[in-house]
PDB file of C-alpha atoms in Angstrom:
ATOM      1  CA  MET A  11     -15.150  -4.333  10.518  1.00 43.00           C
ATOM      2  CA  GLU A  12     -13.115  -7.381  11.460  1.00 59.00           C
ATOM      3  CA  ASN A  13      -9.277  -7.013  12.211  1.00 69.00           C
ATOM      4  CA  GLY A  14      -6.698  -9.230  10.562  1.00 93.00           C
ATOM      5  CA  LEU A  15      -5.990  -8.166   6.983  1.00 97.00           C
ATOM      6  CA  ARG A  16      -8.767  -9.530   4.832  1.00 95.00           C
ATOM      7  CA  TRP A  17     -10.898  -6.344   5.376  1.00 96.00           C
ATOM      8  CA  ILE A  18      -8.388  -4.523   3.315  1.00 96.00           C
ATOM      9  CA  ALA A  19      -9.983  -6.112   0.268  1.00 94.00           C
ATOM     10  CA  ASP A  20     -13.419  -4.570   1.136  1.00 94.00           C
ATOM     11  CA  ALA A  21     -12.212  -1.375   2.174  1.00 94.00           C
ATOM     12  CA  TYR A  22     -10.368  -0.724  -1.036  1.00 94.00           C
ATOM     13  CA  ASP A  23     -12.707  -2.505  -3.436  1.00 90.00           C
ATOM     14  CA  VAL A  24     -11.761  -0.200  -6.371  1.00 92.00           C
ATOM     15  CA  GLY A  25      -8.126  -1.440  -6.254  1.00 95.00           C
ATOM     16  CA  TYR A  26      -5.190  -1.301  -3.848  1.00 97.00           C
ATOM     17  CA  THR A  27      -1.768  -2.427  -3.047  1.00 98.00           C
ATOM     18  CA  PHE A  28      -0.682  -3.842   0.316  1.00 98.00           C
ATOM     19  CA  THR A  29       2.894  -4.172   1.258  1.00 98.00           C
ATOM     20  CA  LEU A  30       4.693  -5.491   4.346  1.00 98.00           C
ATOM     21  CA  CYS A  31       8.381  -5.126   5.103  1.00 98.00           C
ATOM     22  CA  GLU A  32       9.942  -6.758   8.085  1.00 98.00           C
ATOM     23  CA  GLY A  33      12.101  -4.892  10.491  1.00 98.00           C
ATOM     24  CA  ILE A  34      11.876  -1.375   9.256  1.00 98.00           C
ATOM     25  CA  THR A  35       9.995   1.784  10.175  1.00 98.00           C
ATOM     26  CA  PRO A  36       7.000   3.344   8.145  1.00 98.00           C
ATOM     27  CA  GLN A  37       9.140   6.233   7.181  1.00 98.00           C
ATOM     28  CA  GLU A  38      11.983   3.954   6.082  1.00 98.00           C
ATOM     29  CA  LEU A  39       9.514   1.907   3.851  1.00 98.00           C
ATOM     30  CA  LEU A  40       8.419   5.262   2.211  1.00 98.00           C
ATOM     31  CA  VAL A  41      11.950   6.285   1.714  1.00 98.00           C
ATOM     32  CA  ARG A  42      12.748   2.831   0.044  1.00 98.00           C
ATOM     33  CA  MET A  43       9.771   3.687  -2.271  1.00 98.00           C
ATOM     34  CA  GLY A  44      11.389   6.910  -3.384  1.00 97.00           C
ATOM     35  CA  ALA A  45      10.176   9.299  -0.868  1.00 98.00           C
ATOM     36  CA  GLU A  46      12.159  12.309   0.326  1.00 98.00           C
ATOM     37  CA  PRO A  47      12.338  11.985   4.151  1.00 98.00           C
ATOM     38  CA  SER A  48      11.273  15.765   4.663  1.00 97.00           C
ATOM     39  CA  HIS A  49       8.352  15.261   2.232  1.00 98.00           C
ATOM     40  CA  ILE A  50       6.593  12.587   4.637  1.00 98.00           C
ATOM     41  CA  HIS A  51       3.704  13.959   6.496  1.00 98.00           C
ATOM     42  CA  GLU A  52       1.138  12.438   8.700  1.00 97.00           C
ATOM     43  CA  LEU A  53      -2.341  12.238   7.001  1.00 97.00           C
ATOM     44  CA  THR A  54      -5.600  10.596   7.802  1.00 96.00           C
ATOM     45  CA  ASP A  55      -7.266   8.263   5.432  1.00 96.00           C
ATOM     46  CA  HIS A  56     -10.012  10.901   5.146  1.00 95.00           C
ATOM     47  CA  ALA A  57      -7.530  13.535   3.936  1.00 96.00           C
ATOM     48  CA  VAL A  58      -5.923  11.081   1.319  1.00 96.00           C
ATOM     49  CA  ALA A  59      -9.493  10.247   0.033  1.00 94.00           C
ATOM     50  CA  GLU A  60     -10.098  14.029  -0.367  1.00 94.00           C
ATOM     51  CA  LEU A  61      -6.731  14.502  -2.287  1.00 95.00           C
ATOM     52  CA  HIS A  62      -7.639  11.429  -4.544  1.00 93.00           C
ATOM     53  CA  CYS A  63     -11.100  12.870  -5.451  1.00 90.00           C
ATOM     54  CA  ARG A  64     -10.051  16.460  -5.813  1.00 90.00           C
ATOM     55  CA  PRO A  65     -10.756  17.450  -9.415  1.00 88.00           C
ATOM     56  CA  GLU A  66      -7.979  18.684 -11.740  1.00 85.00           C
ATOM     57  CA  ASP A  67      -9.537  22.131 -11.623  1.00 82.00           C
ATOM     58  CA  GLY A  68     -10.232  21.919  -8.013  1.00 78.00           C
ATOM     59  CA  HIS A  69      -9.465  24.615  -5.422  1.00 83.00           C
ATOM     60  CA  LEU A  70      -7.767  24.245  -2.154  1.00 88.00           C
ATOM     61  CA  SER A  71     -11.089  25.241  -0.528  1.00 84.00           C
ATOM     62  CA  ASP A  72     -12.346  21.815  -1.753  1.00 85.00           C
ATOM     63  CA  LEU A  73     -10.145  20.092   0.881  1.00 93.00           C
ATOM     64  CA  GLU A  74     -11.955  19.838   4.168  1.00 92.00           C
ATOM     65  CA  PHE A  75      -8.866  18.769   6.013  1.00 94.00           C
ATOM     66  CA  LEU A  76      -6.593  21.612   5.071  1.00 92.00           C
ATOM     67  CA  ASP A  77      -6.487  24.779   7.212  1.00 88.00           C
ATOM     68  CA  ARG A  78      -5.774  27.214   4.340  1.00 83.00           C
ATOM     69  CA  GLU A  79      -5.027  29.931   6.890  1.00 86.00           C
ATOM     70  CA  ASP A  80      -2.046  27.680   8.131  1.00 91.00           C
ATOM     71  CA  GLU A  81       0.461  29.031   5.434  1.00 93.00           C
ATOM     72  CA  ASP A  82       3.290  26.998   6.626  1.00 94.00           C
ATOM     73  CA  LEU A  83       1.369  23.597   6.518  1.00 93.00           C
ATOM     74  CA  VAL A  84      -0.047  24.699   2.999  1.00 94.00           C
ATOM     75  CA  ALA A  85       3.621  25.409   1.735  1.00 95.00           C
ATOM     76  CA  ARG A  86       4.870  22.031   2.894  1.00 95.00           C
ATOM     77  CA  LEU A  87       2.356  19.980   1.647  1.00 96.00           C
ATOM     78  CA  GLU A  88       2.621  21.840  -1.698  1.00 95.00           C
ATOM     79  CA  GLU A  89       6.282  21.223  -1.656  1.00 96.00           C
ATOM     80  CA  ALA A  90       5.794  17.565  -0.788  1.00 97.00           C
ATOM     81  CA  GLY A  91       3.487  17.168  -3.963  1.00 96.00           C
ATOM     82  CA  PHE A  92       0.200  16.548  -1.983  1.00 97.00           C
ATOM     83  CA  LEU A  93      -1.532  19.472  -3.590  1.00 94.00           C
ATOM     84  CA  SER A  94      -0.229  19.082  -7.270  1.00 93.00           C
ATOM     85  CA  HIS A  95      -2.568  16.226  -7.992  1.00 92.00           C
ATOM     86  CA  PRO A  96      -0.166  13.378  -7.424  1.00 95.00           C
ATOM     87  CA  GLN A  97      -0.631  10.163  -9.184  1.00 93.00           C
ATOM     88  CA  VAL A  98       0.206   8.006  -6.161  1.00 97.00           C
ATOM     89  CA  ILE A  99      -0.238   8.638  -2.343  1.00 98.00           C
ATOM     90  CA  VAL A 100       1.043   6.000   0.006  1.00 98.00           C
ATOM     91  CA  ARG A 101       0.296   5.722   3.512  1.00 98.00           C
ATOM     92  CA  ALA A 102       2.447   3.446   5.905  1.00 98.00           C
ATOM     93  CA  GLY A 103       2.120   2.160   9.426  1.00 98.00           C
ATOM     94  CA  ALA A 104       3.553  -0.284  11.813  1.00 97.00           C
ATOM     95  CA  VAL A 105       2.693  -3.586  13.642  1.00 96.00           C
ATOM     96  CA  PRO A 106       5.119  -5.483  15.770  1.00 96.00           C
ATOM     97  CA  GLY A 107       8.225  -6.313  13.707  1.00 97.00           C
ATOM     98  CA  TRP A 108       6.790  -4.990  10.336  1.00 98.00           C
ATOM     99  CA  ALA A 109       5.973  -1.885   8.470  1.00 98.00           C
ATOM    100  CA  TYR A 110       3.086  -1.965   6.037  1.00 98.00           C
ATOM    101  CA  ALA A 111       1.951   0.225   3.253  1.00 98.00           C
ATOM    102  CA  ILE A 112      -1.423   0.814   1.593  1.00 98.00           C
ATOM    103  CA  GLU A 113      -2.157   2.359  -1.700  1.00 97.00           C
ATOM    104  CA  SER A 114      -5.595   3.079  -3.156  1.00 95.00           C
ATOM    105  CA  PHE A 115      -5.782   2.346  -6.843  1.00 90.00           C
ATOM    106  CA  SER A 116      -2.094   2.423  -7.378  1.00 95.00           C
ATOM    107  CA  SER A 117       0.738  -0.168  -7.463  1.00 96.00           C
ATOM    108  CA  ARG A 118       3.814   1.653  -6.916  1.00 97.00           C
ATOM    109  CA  ALA A 119       5.402  -0.806  -4.244  1.00 97.00           C
ATOM    110  CA  THR A 120       5.277  -3.534  -6.876  1.00 96.00           C
ATOM    111  CA  ASN A 121       8.004  -1.848  -8.739  1.00 96.00           C
ATOM    112  CA  TYR A 122      10.214  -1.340  -5.621  1.00 98.00           C
ATOM    113  CA  LEU A 123      10.399  -4.760  -4.185  1.00 98.00           C
ATOM    114  CA  VAL A 124      14.271  -4.962  -4.759  1.00 98.00           C
ATOM    115  CA  PRO A 125      14.913  -1.846  -2.482  1.00 98.00           C
ATOM    116  CA  LEU A 126      12.143  -2.817  -0.020  1.00 98.00           C
ATOM    117  CA  SER A 127      13.607  -6.017   0.741  1.00 98.00           C
ATOM    118  CA  ARG A 128      17.299  -4.965   0.920  1.00 98.00           C
ATOM    119  CA  GLY A 129      18.580  -6.537   4.064  1.00 98.00           C
ATOM    120  CA  THR A 130      14.994  -7.950   4.902  1.00 98.00           C
ATOM    121  CA  ARG A 131      11.988  -9.492   3.404  1.00 98.00           C
ATOM    122  CA  ALA A 132       8.790  -7.864   1.769  1.00 98.00           C
ATOM    123  CA  TYR A 133       5.541  -9.206   0.559  1.00 98.00           C
ATOM    124  CA  THR A 134       3.068  -7.352  -1.755  1.00 98.00           C
ATOM    125  CA  VAL A 135      -0.456  -7.945  -3.167  1.00 98.00           C
ATOM    126  CA  PHE A 136      -2.109  -5.860  -5.869  1.00 97.00           C
ATOM    127  CA  ARG A 137      -5.575  -5.866  -7.233  1.00 96.00           C
ATOM    128  CA  SER A 138      -6.576  -3.366  -9.990  1.00 94.00           C
ATOM    129  CA  GLY A 139     -10.038  -1.902 -10.412  1.00 88.00           C
ATOM    130  CA  ALA A 140     -10.362  -4.269 -13.539  1.00 88.00           C
ATOM    131  CA  GLY A 141      -9.892  -7.310 -11.378  1.00 85.00           C
ATOM    132  CA  MET A 142      -6.216  -8.094 -12.254  1.00 92.00           C
ATOM    133  CA  GLN A 143      -4.325  -9.632  -9.105  1.00 94.00           C
ATOM    134  CA  GLN A 144      -0.900 -10.020  -8.471  1.00 95.00           C
ATOM    135  CA  VAL A 145       1.270 -11.203  -5.635  1.00 96.00           C
ATOM    136  CA  GLY A 146       4.963 -10.801  -4.775  1.00 97.00           C
ATOM    137  CA  TYR A 147       7.786 -11.778  -2.301  1.00 97.00           C
ATOM    138  CA  ALA A 148      11.389 -10.438  -2.320  1.00 97.00           C
ATOM    139  CA  ARG A 149      14.100 -11.281   0.089  1.00 97.00           C
ATOM    140  CA  ALA A 150      17.604  -9.605   0.518  1.00 98.00           C
ATOM    141  CA  GLY A 151      17.199  -7.443  -2.386  1.00 98.00           C
ATOM    142  CA  GLU A 152      16.121 -10.114  -4.816  1.00 97.00           C
ATOM    143  CA  VAL A 153      12.464 -10.776  -6.145  1.00 96.00           C
ATOM    144  CA  VAL A 154      11.826 -14.304  -5.276  1.00 95.00           C
ATOM    145  CA  ALA A 155       8.376 -14.465  -6.916  1.00 95.00           C
ATOM    146  CA  TYR A 156       6.043 -11.985  -8.489  1.00 95.00           C
ATOM    147  CA  TYR A 157       2.961 -13.429 -10.566  1.00 93.00           C
ATOM    148  CA  GLU A 158      -0.640 -13.789 -10.914  1.00 91.00           C
ATOM    149  CA  PRO A 159      -1.875 -16.546  -8.784  1.00 89.00           C
ATOM    150  CA  ARG A 160      -4.049 -19.416 -10.026  1.00 80.00           C
ATOM    151  CA  ALA A 161      -6.150 -21.680  -7.862  1.00 67.00           C
ATOM    152  CA  SER A 162      -4.865 -25.134  -6.784  1.00 63.00           C
ATOM    153  CA  GLY A 163      -5.335 -27.461  -9.680  1.00 52.00           C
ATOM    154  CA  HIS A 164      -4.850 -24.963 -12.485  1.00 49.00           C
ATOM    155  CA  ASP A 165      -1.863 -24.185 -14.562  1.00 51.00           C
ATOM    156  CA  HIS A 166       0.544 -21.909 -12.637  1.00 50.00           C
ATOM    157  CA  ALA A 167       3.854 -20.558 -12.296  1.00 47.00           C
ATOM    158  CA  THR A 168       6.856 -22.967 -11.855  1.00 49.00           C
ATOM    159  CA  PRO A 169       7.391 -23.932  -8.033  1.00 45.00           C
ATOM    160  CA  GLU A 170      10.517 -21.810  -8.243  1.00 47.00           C
ATOM    161  CA  ALA A 171       8.639 -18.790  -8.993  1.00 74.00           C
ATOM    162  CA  GLU A 172       5.922 -19.240  -6.414  1.00 86.00           C
ATOM    163  CA  ILE A 173       5.763 -17.922  -3.025  1.00 93.00           C
ATOM    164  CA  PRO A 174       6.611 -20.631  -0.496  1.00 90.00           C
ATOM    165  CA  GLY A 175       3.431 -21.921   1.466  1.00 91.00           C
ATOM    166  CA  PHE A 176       0.868 -19.760  -0.525  1.00 93.00           C
ATOM    167  CA  THR A 177      -1.809 -21.870  -2.149  1.00 88.00           C
ATOM    168  CA  TYR A 178      -5.666 -21.207  -2.414  1.00 87.00           C
ATOM    169  CA  THR A 179      -8.827 -22.797  -3.990  1.00 87.00           C
ATOM    170  CA  ALA A 180     -11.455 -21.210  -6.490  1.00 83.00           C
ATOM    171  CA  ASP A 181     -13.626 -20.628  -3.427  1.00 87.00           C
ATOM    172  CA  GLU A 182     -11.616 -17.688  -2.481  1.00 89.00           C
ATOM    173  CA  LEU A 183     -10.323 -14.596  -4.588  1.00 92.00           C
ATOM    174  CA  PRO A 184      -6.472 -14.666  -4.806  1.00 93.00           C
ATOM    175  CA  ASP A 185      -5.948 -11.406  -3.170  1.00 95.00           C
ATOM    176  CA  ILE A 186      -8.207 -12.252  -0.256  1.00 95.00           C
ATOM    177  CA  ALA A 187      -6.317 -15.561   0.067  1.00 95.00           C
ATOM    178  CA  PHE A 188      -2.992 -13.967  -0.025  1.00 96.00           C
ATOM    179  CA  LEU A 189      -4.015 -11.585   2.878  1.00 97.00           C
ATOM    180  CA  ARG A 190      -5.288 -14.616   4.922  1.00 95.00           C
ATOM    181  CA  PHE A 191      -1.960 -16.294   4.021  1.00 96.00           C
ATOM    182  CA  LEU A 192      -0.100 -13.401   5.530  1.00 97.00           C
ATOM    183  CA  GLU A 193      -2.302 -13.463   8.665  1.00 96.00           C
ATOM    184  CA  GLN A 194      -1.579 -16.944   9.238  1.00 94.00           C
ATOM    185  CA  GLU A 195       2.016 -17.132   8.103  1.00 95.00           C
ATOM    186  CA  LEU A 196       3.276 -14.225   9.850  1.00 95.00           C
ATOM    187  CA  GLY A 197       0.681 -13.529  12.465  1.00 94.00           C
ATOM    188  CA  ILE A 198      -0.026  -9.985  11.112  1.00 95.00           C
ATOM    189  CA  CYS A 199      -3.134  -8.115  12.232  1.00 95.00           C
ATOM    190  CA  ILE A 200      -4.079  -4.648  11.617  1.00 96.00           C
ATOM    191  CA  ALA A 201      -6.870  -2.870  13.122  1.00 94.00           C
ATOM    192  CA  TRP A 202      -8.961  -1.195  10.524  1.00 93.00           C
ATOM    193  CA  GLU A 203      -9.527   1.721  12.901  1.00 93.00           C
ATOM    194  CA  GLU A 204      -5.939   2.390  13.262  1.00 93.00           C
ATOM    195  CA  THR A 205      -5.561   2.931   9.743  1.00 95.00           C
ATOM    196  CA  LEU A 206      -7.961   5.905   9.786  1.00 95.00           C
ATOM    197  CA  THR A 207      -5.787   7.801  12.212  1.00 96.00           C
ATOM    198  CA  PRO A 208      -2.865  10.073  10.850  1.00 97.00           C
ATOM    199  CA  LEU A 209      -0.057   7.953   9.359  1.00 98.00           C
ATOM    200  CA  PRO A 210       3.203   8.683   7.604  1.00 98.00           C
ATOM    201  CA  THR A 211       2.145   9.544   4.109  1.00 98.00           C
ATOM    202  CA  ALA A 212       4.068  10.220   0.949  1.00 98.00           C
ATOM    203  CA  ALA A 213       2.915  11.526  -2.541  1.00 98.00           C
ATOM    204  CA  PHE A 214       4.415  10.800  -5.800  1.00 97.00           C
ATOM    205  CA  THR A 215       3.932  12.428  -9.234  1.00 90.00           C
ATOM    206  CA  GLN A 216       4.678   9.107 -11.029  1.00 84.00           C
ATOM    207  CA  ALA A 217       3.263   5.708 -10.383  1.00 78.00           C
ATOM    208  CA  HIS A 218       6.513   3.896 -11.618  1.00 79.00           C
ATOM    209  CA  PRO A 219      10.217   4.714 -11.193  1.00 80.00           C
TER     210      PRO A 219
END
């Protein structure tokens, strides 16, 4: 799978939110989204997928990644909300100068653009399983733009509400176009393989504040 960012749209084709914050750590990104620092644990992409797919009446034995004999680990994950069927699980990582976050299905970050951008800037792109797509940009604790993008030549938000420099044509889906925009505008490249390894991760019982 190619590097860059556009692979995210293929890897999370049932819906995702991707967020970038400049100049902070992955842990700080999760804290700005409402995580308790002590509740952040490093989990793999596979572990998060298991947690997402675990049925409501599922047993801990369903989780292959979890060593149930490690009582301390089980207790810490339970306290952090990972074992209580959280609505949202967010994984965060870092590239030079930026922290990023990936959510499967959910869009928690879109409700936290103000704290995420405090003292810095943040970008986010969301695509729902039903195909709704939204992009956002915030700077210095203020949301500059958050909207559903439309291809060039169509009616769209006023220039004041648009993300500077971002345009696309109908030949490209808006979320893929925005990922390409972030690649080119910011020079961001994230290796797909790196996102499979353990990354700082937080669980939330609610999708929104």
